[in-house]
XYZ file of C-alpha atoms in Angstrom:
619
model
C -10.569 -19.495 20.671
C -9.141 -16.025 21.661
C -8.736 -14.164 18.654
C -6.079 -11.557 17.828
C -7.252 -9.608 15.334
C -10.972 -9.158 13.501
C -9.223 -10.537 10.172
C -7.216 -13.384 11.061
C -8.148 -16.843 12.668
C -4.979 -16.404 14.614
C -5.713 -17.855 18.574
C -4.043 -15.248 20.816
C -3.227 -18.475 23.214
C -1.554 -19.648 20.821
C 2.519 -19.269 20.071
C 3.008 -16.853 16.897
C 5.540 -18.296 14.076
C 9.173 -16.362 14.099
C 10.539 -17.630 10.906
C 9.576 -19.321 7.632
C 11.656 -21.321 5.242
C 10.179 -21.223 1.533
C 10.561 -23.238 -1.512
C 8.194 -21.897 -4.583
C 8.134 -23.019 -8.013
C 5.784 -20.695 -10.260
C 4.582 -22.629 -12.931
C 3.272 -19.475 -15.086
C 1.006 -21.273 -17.653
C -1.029 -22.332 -14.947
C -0.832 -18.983 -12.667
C 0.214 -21.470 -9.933
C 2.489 -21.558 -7.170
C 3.671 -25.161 -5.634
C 5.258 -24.604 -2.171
C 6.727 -26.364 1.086
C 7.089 -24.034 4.166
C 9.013 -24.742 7.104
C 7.362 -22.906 10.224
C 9.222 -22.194 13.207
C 7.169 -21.645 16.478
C 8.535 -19.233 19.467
C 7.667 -22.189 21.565
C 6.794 -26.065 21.815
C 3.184 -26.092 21.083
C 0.798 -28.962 21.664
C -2.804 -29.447 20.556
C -4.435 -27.009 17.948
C -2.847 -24.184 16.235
C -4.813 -21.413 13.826
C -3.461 -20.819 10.601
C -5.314 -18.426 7.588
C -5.290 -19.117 4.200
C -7.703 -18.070 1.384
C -7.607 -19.637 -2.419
C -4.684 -22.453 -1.370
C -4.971 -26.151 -1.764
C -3.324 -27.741 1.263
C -1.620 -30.779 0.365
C 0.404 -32.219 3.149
C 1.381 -30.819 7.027
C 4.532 -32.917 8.135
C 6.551 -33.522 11.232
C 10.131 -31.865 9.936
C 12.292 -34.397 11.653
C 10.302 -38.042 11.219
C 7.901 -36.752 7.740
C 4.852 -38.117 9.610
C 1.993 -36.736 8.859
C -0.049 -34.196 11.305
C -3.459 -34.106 11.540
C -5.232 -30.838 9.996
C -8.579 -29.669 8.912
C -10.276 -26.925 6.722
C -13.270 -24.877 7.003
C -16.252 -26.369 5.085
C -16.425 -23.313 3.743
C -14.639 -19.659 3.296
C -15.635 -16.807 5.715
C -16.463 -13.906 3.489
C -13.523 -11.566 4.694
C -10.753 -14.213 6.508
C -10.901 -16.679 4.137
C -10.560 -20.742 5.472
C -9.225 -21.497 9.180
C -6.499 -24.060 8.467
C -6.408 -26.118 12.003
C -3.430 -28.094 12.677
C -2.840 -30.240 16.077
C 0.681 -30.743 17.200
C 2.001 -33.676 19.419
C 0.713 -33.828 22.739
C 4.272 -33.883 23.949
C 4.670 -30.554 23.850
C 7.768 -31.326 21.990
C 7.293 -29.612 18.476
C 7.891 -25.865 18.055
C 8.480 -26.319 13.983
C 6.307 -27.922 11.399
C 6.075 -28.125 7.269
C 3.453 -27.650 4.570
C 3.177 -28.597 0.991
C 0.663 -26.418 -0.902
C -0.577 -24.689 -4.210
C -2.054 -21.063 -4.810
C -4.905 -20.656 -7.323
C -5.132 -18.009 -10.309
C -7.208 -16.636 -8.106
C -4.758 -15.513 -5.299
C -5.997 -12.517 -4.104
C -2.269 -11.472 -3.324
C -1.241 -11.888 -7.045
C -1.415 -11.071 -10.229
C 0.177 -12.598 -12.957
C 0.490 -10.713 -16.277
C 0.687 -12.329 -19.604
C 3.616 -10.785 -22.353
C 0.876 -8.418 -23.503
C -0.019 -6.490 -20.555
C 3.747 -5.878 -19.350
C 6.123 -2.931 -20.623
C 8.318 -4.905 -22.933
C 5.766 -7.593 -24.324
C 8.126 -10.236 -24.434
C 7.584 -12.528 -20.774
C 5.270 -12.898 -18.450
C 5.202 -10.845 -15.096
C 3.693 -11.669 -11.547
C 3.999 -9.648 -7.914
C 2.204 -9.652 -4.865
C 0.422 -7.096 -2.808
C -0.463 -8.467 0.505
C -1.738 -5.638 2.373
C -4.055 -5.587 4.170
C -5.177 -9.308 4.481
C -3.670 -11.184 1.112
C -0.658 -12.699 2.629
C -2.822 -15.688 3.344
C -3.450 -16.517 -0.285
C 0.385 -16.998 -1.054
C 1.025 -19.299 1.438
C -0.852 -20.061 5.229
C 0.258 -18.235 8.449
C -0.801 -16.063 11.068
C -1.786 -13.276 8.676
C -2.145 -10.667 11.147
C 0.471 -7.702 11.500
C 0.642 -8.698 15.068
C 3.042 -11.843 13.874
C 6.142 -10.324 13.481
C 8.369 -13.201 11.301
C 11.650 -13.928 9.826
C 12.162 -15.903 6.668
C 13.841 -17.489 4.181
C 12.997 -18.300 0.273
C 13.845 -20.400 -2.408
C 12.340 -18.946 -5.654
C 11.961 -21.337 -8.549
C 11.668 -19.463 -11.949
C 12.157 -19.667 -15.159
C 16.216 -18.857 -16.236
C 14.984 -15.977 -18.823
C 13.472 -14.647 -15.804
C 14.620 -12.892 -12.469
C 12.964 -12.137 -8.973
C 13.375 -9.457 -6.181
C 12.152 -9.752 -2.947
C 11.406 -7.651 0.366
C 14.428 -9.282 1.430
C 18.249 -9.236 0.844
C 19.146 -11.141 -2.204
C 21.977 -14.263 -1.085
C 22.499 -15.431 -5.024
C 21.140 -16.613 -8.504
C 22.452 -20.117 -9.065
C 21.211 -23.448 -10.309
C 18.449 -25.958 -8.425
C 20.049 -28.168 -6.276
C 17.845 -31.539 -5.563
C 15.973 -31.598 -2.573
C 16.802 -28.072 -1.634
C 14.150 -26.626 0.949
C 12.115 -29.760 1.054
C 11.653 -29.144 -2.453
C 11.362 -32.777 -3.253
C 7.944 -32.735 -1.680
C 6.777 -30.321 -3.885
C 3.049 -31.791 -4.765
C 1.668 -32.782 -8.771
C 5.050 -33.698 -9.980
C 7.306 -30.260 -9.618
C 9.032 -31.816 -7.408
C 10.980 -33.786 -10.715
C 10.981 -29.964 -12.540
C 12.632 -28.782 -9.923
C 16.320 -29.194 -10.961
C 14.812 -28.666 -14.949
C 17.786 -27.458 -16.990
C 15.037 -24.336 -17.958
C 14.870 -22.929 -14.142
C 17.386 -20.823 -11.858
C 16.637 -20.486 -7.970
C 17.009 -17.375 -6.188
C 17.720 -16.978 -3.085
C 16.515 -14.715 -0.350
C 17.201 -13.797 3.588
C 14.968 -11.460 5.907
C 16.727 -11.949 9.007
C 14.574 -9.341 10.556
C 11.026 -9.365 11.698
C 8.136 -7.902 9.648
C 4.247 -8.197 9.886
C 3.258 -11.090 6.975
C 1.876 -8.088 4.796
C 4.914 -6.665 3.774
C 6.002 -10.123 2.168
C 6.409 -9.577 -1.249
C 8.324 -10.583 -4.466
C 8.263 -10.134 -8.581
C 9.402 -12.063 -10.939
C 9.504 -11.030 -14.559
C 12.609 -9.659 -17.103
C 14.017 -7.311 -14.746
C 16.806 -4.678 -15.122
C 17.514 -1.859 -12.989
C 19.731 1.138 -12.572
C 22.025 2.848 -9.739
C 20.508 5.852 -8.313
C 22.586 5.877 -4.834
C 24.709 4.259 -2.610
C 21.824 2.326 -1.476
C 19.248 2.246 -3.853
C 18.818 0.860 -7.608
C 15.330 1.236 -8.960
C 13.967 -1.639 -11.191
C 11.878 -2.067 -13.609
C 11.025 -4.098 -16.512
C 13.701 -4.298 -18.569
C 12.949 -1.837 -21.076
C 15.217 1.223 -21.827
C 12.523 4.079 -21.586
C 10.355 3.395 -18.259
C 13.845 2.950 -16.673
C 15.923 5.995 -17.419
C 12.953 7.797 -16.620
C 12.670 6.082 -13.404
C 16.018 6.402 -12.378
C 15.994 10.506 -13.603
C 12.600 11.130 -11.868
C 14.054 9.065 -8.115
C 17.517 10.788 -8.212
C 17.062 12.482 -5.116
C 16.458 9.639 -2.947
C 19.758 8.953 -1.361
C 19.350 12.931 0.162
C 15.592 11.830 1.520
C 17.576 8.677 3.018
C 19.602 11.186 4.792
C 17.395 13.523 5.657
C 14.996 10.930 7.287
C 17.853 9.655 9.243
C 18.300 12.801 11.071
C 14.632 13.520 11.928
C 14.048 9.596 12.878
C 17.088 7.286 13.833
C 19.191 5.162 11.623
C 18.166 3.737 8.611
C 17.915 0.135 9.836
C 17.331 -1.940 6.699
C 20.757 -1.711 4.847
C 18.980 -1.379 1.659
C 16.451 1.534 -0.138
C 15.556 -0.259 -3.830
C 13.068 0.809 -5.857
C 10.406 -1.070 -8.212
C 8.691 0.674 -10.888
C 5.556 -2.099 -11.687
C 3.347 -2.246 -14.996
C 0.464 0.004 -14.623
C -1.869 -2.371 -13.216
C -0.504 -1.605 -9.867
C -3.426 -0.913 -7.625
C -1.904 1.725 -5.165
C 0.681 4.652 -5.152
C 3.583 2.291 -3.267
C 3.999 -0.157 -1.287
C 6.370 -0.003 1.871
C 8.168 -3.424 1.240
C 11.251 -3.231 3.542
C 14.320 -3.497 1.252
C 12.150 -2.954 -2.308
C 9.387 -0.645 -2.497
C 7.147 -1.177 -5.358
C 5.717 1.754 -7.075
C 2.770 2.396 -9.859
C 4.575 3.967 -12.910
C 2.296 6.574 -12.941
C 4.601 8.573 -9.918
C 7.171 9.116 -12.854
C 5.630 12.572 -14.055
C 8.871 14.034 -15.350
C 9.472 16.702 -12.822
C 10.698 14.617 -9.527
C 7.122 15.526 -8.065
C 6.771 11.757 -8.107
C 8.973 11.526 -5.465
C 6.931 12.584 -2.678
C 5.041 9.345 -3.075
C 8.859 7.843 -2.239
C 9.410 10.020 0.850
C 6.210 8.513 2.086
C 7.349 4.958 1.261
C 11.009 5.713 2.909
C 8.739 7.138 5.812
C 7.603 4.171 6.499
C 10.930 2.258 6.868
C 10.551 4.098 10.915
C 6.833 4.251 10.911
C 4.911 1.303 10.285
C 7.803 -1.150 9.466
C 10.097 -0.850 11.892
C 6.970 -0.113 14.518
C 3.246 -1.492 12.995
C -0.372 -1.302 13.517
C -1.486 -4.354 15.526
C -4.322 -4.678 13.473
C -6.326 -2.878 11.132
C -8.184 -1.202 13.150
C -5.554 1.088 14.659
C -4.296 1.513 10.807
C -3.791 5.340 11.246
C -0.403 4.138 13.956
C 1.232 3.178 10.259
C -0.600 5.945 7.950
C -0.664 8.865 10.113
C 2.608 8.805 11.581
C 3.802 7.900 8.138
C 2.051 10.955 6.760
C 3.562 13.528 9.574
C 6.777 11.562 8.660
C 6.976 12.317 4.888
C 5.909 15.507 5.055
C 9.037 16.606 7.225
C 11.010 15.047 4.515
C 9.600 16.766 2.368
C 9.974 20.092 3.781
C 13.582 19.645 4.410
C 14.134 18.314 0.946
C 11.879 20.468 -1.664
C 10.909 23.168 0.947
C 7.815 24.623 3.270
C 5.936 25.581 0.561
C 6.205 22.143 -1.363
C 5.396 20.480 1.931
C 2.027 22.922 2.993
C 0.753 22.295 -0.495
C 1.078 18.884 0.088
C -0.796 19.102 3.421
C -3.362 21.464 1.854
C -4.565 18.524 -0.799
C -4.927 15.840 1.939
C -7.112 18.682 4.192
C -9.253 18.603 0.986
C -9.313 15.246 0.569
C -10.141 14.343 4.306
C -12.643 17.161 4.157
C -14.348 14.343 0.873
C -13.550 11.519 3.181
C -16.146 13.127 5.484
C -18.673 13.467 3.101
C -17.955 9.629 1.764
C -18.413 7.830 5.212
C -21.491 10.595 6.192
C -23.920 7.248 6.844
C -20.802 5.157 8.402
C -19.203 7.548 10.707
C -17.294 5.234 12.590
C -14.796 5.455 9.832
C -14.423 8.523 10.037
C -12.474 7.805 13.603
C -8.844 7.064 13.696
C -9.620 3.888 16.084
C -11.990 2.067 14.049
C -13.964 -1.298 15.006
C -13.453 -3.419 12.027
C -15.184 -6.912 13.268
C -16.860 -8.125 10.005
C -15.633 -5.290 8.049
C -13.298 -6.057 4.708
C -10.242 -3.509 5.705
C -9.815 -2.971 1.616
C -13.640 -1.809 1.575
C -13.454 0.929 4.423
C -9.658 2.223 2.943
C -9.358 5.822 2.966
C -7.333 8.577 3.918
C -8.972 9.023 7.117
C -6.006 7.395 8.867
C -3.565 9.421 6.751
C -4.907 12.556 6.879
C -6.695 13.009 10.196
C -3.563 10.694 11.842
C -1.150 13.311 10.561
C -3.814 16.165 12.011
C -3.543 14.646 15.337
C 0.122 14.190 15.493
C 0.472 17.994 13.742
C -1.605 19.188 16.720
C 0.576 17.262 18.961
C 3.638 19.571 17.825
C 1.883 22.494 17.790
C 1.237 22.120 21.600
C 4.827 21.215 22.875
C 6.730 22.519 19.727
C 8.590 20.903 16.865
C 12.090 20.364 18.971
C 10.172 18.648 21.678
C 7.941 16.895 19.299
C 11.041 15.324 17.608
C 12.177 14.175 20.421
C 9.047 12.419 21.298
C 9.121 10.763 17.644
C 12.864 9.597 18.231
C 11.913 8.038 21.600
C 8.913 6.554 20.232
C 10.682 5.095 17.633
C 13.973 3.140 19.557
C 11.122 2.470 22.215
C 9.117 0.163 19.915
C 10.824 -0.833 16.380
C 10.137 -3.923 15.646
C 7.351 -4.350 17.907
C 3.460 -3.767 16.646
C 0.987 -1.886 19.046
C -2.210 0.047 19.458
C -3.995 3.278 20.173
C -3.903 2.335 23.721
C -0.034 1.625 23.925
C 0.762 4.979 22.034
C -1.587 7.197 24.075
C 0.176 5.521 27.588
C 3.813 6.409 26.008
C 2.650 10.027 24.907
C 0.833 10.837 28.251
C 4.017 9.241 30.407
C 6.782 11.088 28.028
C 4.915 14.151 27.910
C 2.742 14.768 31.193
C -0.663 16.713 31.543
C -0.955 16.631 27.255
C -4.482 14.701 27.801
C -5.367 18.495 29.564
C -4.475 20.452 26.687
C -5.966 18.221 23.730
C -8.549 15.686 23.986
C -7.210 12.435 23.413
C -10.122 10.701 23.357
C -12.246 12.553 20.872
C -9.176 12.353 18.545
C -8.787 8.609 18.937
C -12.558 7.832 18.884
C -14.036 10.264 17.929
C -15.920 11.016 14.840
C -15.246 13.665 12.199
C -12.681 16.326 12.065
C -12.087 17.516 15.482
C -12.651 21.279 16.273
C -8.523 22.255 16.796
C -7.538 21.032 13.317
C -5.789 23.004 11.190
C -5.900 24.045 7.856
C -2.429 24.582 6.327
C -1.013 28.225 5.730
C 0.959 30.108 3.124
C 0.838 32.447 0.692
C 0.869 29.897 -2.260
C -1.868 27.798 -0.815
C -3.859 30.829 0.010
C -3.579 31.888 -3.941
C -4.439 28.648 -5.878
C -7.883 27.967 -3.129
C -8.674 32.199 -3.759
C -8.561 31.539 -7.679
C -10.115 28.536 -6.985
C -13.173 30.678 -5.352
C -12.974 32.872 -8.197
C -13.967 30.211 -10.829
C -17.351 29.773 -9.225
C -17.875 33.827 -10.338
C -16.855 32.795 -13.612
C -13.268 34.054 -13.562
C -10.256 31.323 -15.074
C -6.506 31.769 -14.008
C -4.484 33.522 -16.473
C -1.745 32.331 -17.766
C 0.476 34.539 -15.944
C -1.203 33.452 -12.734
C -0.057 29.646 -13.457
C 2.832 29.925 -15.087
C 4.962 28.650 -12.568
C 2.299 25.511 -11.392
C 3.570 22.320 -11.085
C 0.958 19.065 -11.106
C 0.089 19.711 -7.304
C -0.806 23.257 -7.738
C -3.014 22.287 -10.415
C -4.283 19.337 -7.921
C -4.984 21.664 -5.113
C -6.726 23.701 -7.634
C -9.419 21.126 -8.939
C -9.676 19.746 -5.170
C -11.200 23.488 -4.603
C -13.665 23.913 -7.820
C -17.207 23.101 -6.715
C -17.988 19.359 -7.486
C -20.141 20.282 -10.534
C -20.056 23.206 -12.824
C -21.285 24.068 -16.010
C -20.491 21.999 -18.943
C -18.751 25.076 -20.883
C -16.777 26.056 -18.289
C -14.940 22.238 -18.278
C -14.464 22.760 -22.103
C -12.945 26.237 -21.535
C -10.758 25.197 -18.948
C -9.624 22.526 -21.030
C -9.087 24.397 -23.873
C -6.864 26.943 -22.536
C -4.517 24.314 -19.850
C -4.920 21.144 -21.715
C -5.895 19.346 -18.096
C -7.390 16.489 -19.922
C -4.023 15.732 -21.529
C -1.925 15.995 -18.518
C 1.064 13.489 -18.338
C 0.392 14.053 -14.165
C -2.896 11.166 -13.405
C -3.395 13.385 -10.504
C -4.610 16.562 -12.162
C -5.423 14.609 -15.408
C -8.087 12.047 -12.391
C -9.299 15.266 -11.098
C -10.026 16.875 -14.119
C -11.716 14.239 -15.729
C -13.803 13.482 -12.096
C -15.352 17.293 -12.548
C -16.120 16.556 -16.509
C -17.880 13.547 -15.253
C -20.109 15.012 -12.522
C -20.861 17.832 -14.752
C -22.466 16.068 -17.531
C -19.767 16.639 -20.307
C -19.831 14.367 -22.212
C -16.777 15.414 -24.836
C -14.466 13.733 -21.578
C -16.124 10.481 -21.629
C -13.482 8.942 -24.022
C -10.517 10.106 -22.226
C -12.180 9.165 -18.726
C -12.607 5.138 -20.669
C -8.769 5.577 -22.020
C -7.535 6.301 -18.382
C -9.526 3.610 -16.957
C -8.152 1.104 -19.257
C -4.461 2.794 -19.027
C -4.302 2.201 -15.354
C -5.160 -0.058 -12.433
C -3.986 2.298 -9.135
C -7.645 2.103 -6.688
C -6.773 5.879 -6.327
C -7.694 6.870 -9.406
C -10.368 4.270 -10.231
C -12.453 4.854 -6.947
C -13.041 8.581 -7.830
C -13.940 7.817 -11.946
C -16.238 5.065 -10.946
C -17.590 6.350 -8.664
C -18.842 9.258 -10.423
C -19.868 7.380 -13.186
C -22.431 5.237 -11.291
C -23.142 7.268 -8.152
C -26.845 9.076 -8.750
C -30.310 8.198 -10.318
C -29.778 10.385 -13.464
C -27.014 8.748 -15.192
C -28.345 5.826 -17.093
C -25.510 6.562 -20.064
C -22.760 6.782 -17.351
C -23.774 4.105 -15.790
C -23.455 1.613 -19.033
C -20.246 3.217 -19.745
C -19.049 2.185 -16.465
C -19.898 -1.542 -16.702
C -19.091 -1.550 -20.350
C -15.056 -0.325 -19.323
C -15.254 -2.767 -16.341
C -15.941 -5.633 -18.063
C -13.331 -5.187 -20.809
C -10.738 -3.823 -18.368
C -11.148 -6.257 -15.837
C -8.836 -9.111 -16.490
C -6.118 -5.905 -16.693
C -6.406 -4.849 -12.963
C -5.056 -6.855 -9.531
C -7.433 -8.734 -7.953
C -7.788 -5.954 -4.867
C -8.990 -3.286 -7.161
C -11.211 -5.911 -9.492
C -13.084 -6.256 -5.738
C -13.222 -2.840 -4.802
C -14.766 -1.709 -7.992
C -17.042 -4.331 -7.830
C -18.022 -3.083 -4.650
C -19.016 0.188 -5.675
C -20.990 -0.625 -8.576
C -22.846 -3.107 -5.558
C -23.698 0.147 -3.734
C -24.638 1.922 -6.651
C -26.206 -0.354 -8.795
C-alpha cells in the first residue's frame, strides 16, 4: 500500500472515485442514516481498493449491473485518527470501474450532529448538519476521504415532509419518493418499505463539479430563508428573529461577490447561499461550495459579522476551486484564503477595517507561538502530520503566518504584479488540489530569482515567525495597541477615546492587555464598557479569558453562561483552556469539568473531542 495522505487509507495506486450517487433516509429517533452509494471509478479497477470510514455499519458492497455480491473486509479494529480501512476487491477482469454500498451511520458520526426540538431556535423539530472537515466525511458514508479525491455527486435525501434540506449542491426539486429510486430498495433494516411512506418528501441534489469529500455537507431541519442578492438567500431556522437579522447583518454580500470577482476570476459556482446554524456550530463558517454554513454568533448587529463571510466567499477561488492535498499543506487553503479576504475587505469596508483585521491575527499568531512552544513543528506552514489528529494541531498558524508569507510576497514584486500572480495561479489550478512543492515551482517559474530575495524555504519549513514579517500599520491600529500599553501604567480609555470602537477595536484592544492583571482593574474595566455584556463573543471571549487568568472570580458565571450559550471551538479553546491550564486553580478546574459535563451533549462531536483533549493535557 502507497498511501496518499497521513489521514486516509486511500492507496495512491489505486484509481480515485469521480462521482457518487446517494440515497439517505434519516430516521431521526434513532440519529441514523440508512444509505446506498453508487461509486464511479476514473478507471476499470481490479483487485483491492481502500476505502475510509469511521462509526458506519457496512451492510452490503454489490456489483451495480448483476447485484452480486463483492467481497470486502474491515479492520478488526479502528485506528485512533483514520478510523476502519474498508477493503473491497473488484473482478479480476479489470472490467468494473463502478460499484454500490448499503450502509448505516451511528449517533456517533463524528460528521454530525443531530439536535433534538429543544436545542434548535424554534423548539418545534429536530435539526441535523454535517461538518466534515478535516477528516469526518468518512463517518457519513465510505470514500477516499482525502482532499486529494476530487468527486462529483448526486443525492437523494429522504426526510421527513414537515422538514426540508439544503445541500453544498444545486437543489433539482422537492417531490414525493418514487419506489426503488437510487437503489433505494436496498436500503438495509426495513427502510427500504418506509421509503415511499406517505410522511417523507425526497430532495434532490446535483454537484456536477468536483470538490474534495470535506466540503460535502447538508441540513435538514424547518428551514426558511430570505433574499439578500441576486445570488444569495441566507437560511436559517425558520424563525422570524434570527432571520431578519441574518439577512440585515449579510446585506452586503452581493458587492463582496463582485468585488472578489475582480481581484480573482469569475465566480464559478452559480450560487452564494448562506446558512445561519443553531449555536452549537463548532467554527466561524464553513466554505461549503453553493451554501456556506455560519455560527449565529457572526450576526453582531453592525455588518462586522461579515468579514467572517468575505473569508468564506474567499474561499470559493482559494481552497475550493484549488485545495490543499492534504492536511499537511493546510495553510495552501487558509493562507491564501486569509490574503484573499482581507483584499475584500479593504475594497469593501476600507484600509483601515482591513489593517485592524490583520493587526488581531498578528496577535493571535504571535499566541499561536507561545501555544505550540514544546511542538514547534506546528508552528511551520508545511507541517508533517503522520499520526497527528489534524482537529488537535488546528490553529491559525496556517491562516495567519500563510497570509504573512503571501503579504511578503506582494511587498517584494508589488500589489499589481502580485495580482496577477494570484489570477494566474488561480485559472492554472482550479479544480485541481496541490502542495507546497507545486506552488513554490509555479511562483519561482512565474516570477524568476524571488527564491533570492525571500527565503522560501524557511517560510515553508521553517519554524516560528520569520524575521521579514510584518506587523500591520496605521494610525488606528497604532492608537488602540498605545492605549493598550497604557493600561499596564494603570491608565483606562476614556470614553471619548472609544467612542467611535466597533467590536474589533475593542478585540485588538484585549489581544494587547497583558495576559493577567489585577483583579480590580477587570472590575473597573467592566464597569465603565460593560465588556462582559457584549452582544460581540469576540470581545465578550476575550474579556472573560483576562477575568479568568486573573483570578476574578465575579466573571465566573458569565464565563459558565457563554460556555453553555455556544459551541464555536474558537471560543471554547481559549475559556477552557484558561480554566484548567496551571497548578493553582483547583476551583477553576471543577468549574471546568462541572460546565463540560452538563454542556456536553449541546456541542458537535469535533468540539466535544477537542475539549476533551485539553482537559487530557491539563488534567
Amino acid at each position: 500500500m502507497v498511501p496518499l495522505d497521513p489521514h486516509s487509507f486511500t492507496d495512491s495506486t489505486h484509481p480515485l472515485t469521480t462521482h457518487i450517487s446517494l440515497s439517505l433516509y434519516f430516521d431521526f429517533p434513532s440519529s441514523t442514516i440508512h444509505g446506498a452509494a453508487l461509486f464511479t471509478l476514473s478507471s476499470p479497477h481490479s483487485g483491492p481498493l481502500s476505502l475510509d470510514t469511521r462509526s458506519l455499519s457496512i451492510h452490503q458492497i454489490l456489483s451495480p449491473s448483476t447485484l452480486s455480491p463483492l467481497p470486502f473486509s474491515l479492520s478488526p479494529s479502528p485506528d485512533p485518527i483514520k478510523g476502519i480501512h474498508l477493503s473491497l476487491s473488484l473482478p479480476n477482469d479489470n472490467t468494473l470501474s463502478s460499484f454500490l454500498i448499503t450502509f448505516s451511520t451511528s449517533p456517533s458520526s463524528s460528521a454530525l450532529q443531530w439536535l433534538s426540538p429543544p436545542q434548535t431556535f424554534n423548539k418545534k423539530h429536530p435539526f441535523v448538519y454535517t461538518q466534515c472537515q478535516s477528516i469526518h466525511a468518512r463517518s457519513i458514508f465510505p470514500c477516499q476521504d482525502t482532499p486529494a479525491a476530487r468527486i462529483r455527486y448526486s443525492a437523494l435525501l429522504n426526510v421527513p415532509r414537515e422538514l426540508s434540506a439544503i445541500m453544498s449542491a444545486r437543489h433539482v426539486d422537492r417531490r414525493l419518493p418514487v419506489s426503488g429510486e437510487g437503489y433505494s430498495n436496498l436500503l438495509p433494516n426495513g427502510f427500504n418499505s418506509l421509503w415511499c411512506s406517505e410522511t417523507r418528501v425526497v430532495e434532490d441534489f446535483d454537484m456536477n463539479q468536483p470538490i474534495p469529500p470535506y466540503l460535502f455537507a447538508f441540513a435538514v431541519g424547518e428551514l426558511g430563508f430570505r433574499e439578500v442578492g441576486p445570488r444569495t438567500r441566507v437560511y436559517s431556522e425558520a424563525v422570524e428573529g434570527v432571520l431578519e437579522a441574518a439577512a440585515k447583518e449579510f446585506a452586503g454580500t452581493e458587492e463582496m461577490i463582485r468585488q472578489g470577482e475582480k481581484l480573482f476570476g469569475d465566480y464559478e459556482w452559480e450560487r452564494f447561499d448562506l446558512l445561519v446554524l443553531p449555536p452549537s456550530f463548532p467554527f466561524g463558517g464553513m466554505e461549503n461550495p453553493r451554501m456556506v454554513f455560519l455560527t449565529p454568533t457572526v450576526i453582531k448587529g453592525d455588518a462586522s459579522g461579515a468579514q467572517v463571510v468575505a473569508h468564506e466567499l474567499a474561499h470559493s477561488w482559494t481552497g475550493n476551486l484549488i485545495t490543499n492535498k492534504n492536511n499537511e499543506h493546510f495553510w495552501l487553503n487558509e493562507g491564501f484564503t486569509t490574503y484573499a479576504e482581507r483584499r475584500i475587505v479593504e475594497a469593501v469596508q476600507g484600509e483601515d477595517r482591513a489593517v485592524l483585521n490583520i493587526g488581531i491575527g498578528w496577535r493571535g499568531l504571535n499566541e499561536e507561538m507561545e501555544r505550540f512552544k514544546d511542538n514547534l513543528e506546528f508552528t511551520k506552514l508545511k507541517t508533517n502530520q503522520e499520526g497527528v489528529d489534524p482537529d488537535d494541531v488546528y490553529s491559525e498558524v496556517p491562516y495567519e503566518k500563510g497570509f504573512q508569507f503571501l503579504w511578503r510576497i506582494e511587498r517584494q514584486i508589488g500589489r499589481p504584479a502580485f495580482d496577477e500572480f494570484i489570477k494566474k495561479y488561480i485559472v492554472t489550478f482550479k479544480f485541481k488540489s496541490i502542495d507546497t512543492e507545486t506552488f513554490l515551482d509555479f511562483l519561482k517559474a512565474n516570477i524568476p530569482g524571488i527564491e533570492k530575495e525571500i527565503d522560501l524555504v524557511l517560510w515553508t519549513e521553517g519554524t516560528g515567525i520569520p524575521p521579514d514579517a510584518y506587523e500591520p500599520i496605521s494610525n488606528l491600529y497604532t492608537k488602540i495597541v498605545s492605549l493598550a500599553n497604557e493600561f499596564k501604567l494603570g491608565r483606562m480609555p476614556r470614553e471619548d477615546e472609544v467612542a467611535d470602537w466597533h467590536g474589533q477595536e475593542w478585540e485588538l484592544y484585549l489581544e494587547n492587555l497583558p495576559k493577567v492583571v489585577e483583579a480590580s482593574q477587570v472590575l473597573a474595566l467592566d464597569a465603565r464598557y460593560r465588556l462582559s455584556e457584549s452582544k460581540d463573543y469576540e470581545v465578550k471571549v476575550a474579556f472573560l479569558q483576562l477575568a479568568i487568568l486573573s483570578k476574578c472570580k465575579n466573571f465566573y458565571g458569565e464565563v459558565e453562561n457563554t460556555l453553555k450559550e455556544v459551541g464555536r471551538m474558537k471560543y471554547l479553546r481559549p475559556l477552557y483552556t484558561a480554566l484548567v491550564q496551571g497548578t493553582e486553580n483547583e476551583e477553576e478546574k471543577i468549574l471546568a469539568k462541572r460546565v463540560f459535563a452538563e454542556a456536553r451533549e449541546c456541542y458537535h462531536p469535533i468540539a466535544q473531542g477537542v475539549v476533551e483533549s485539553i482537559f487530557a493535557k491539563h488534567l
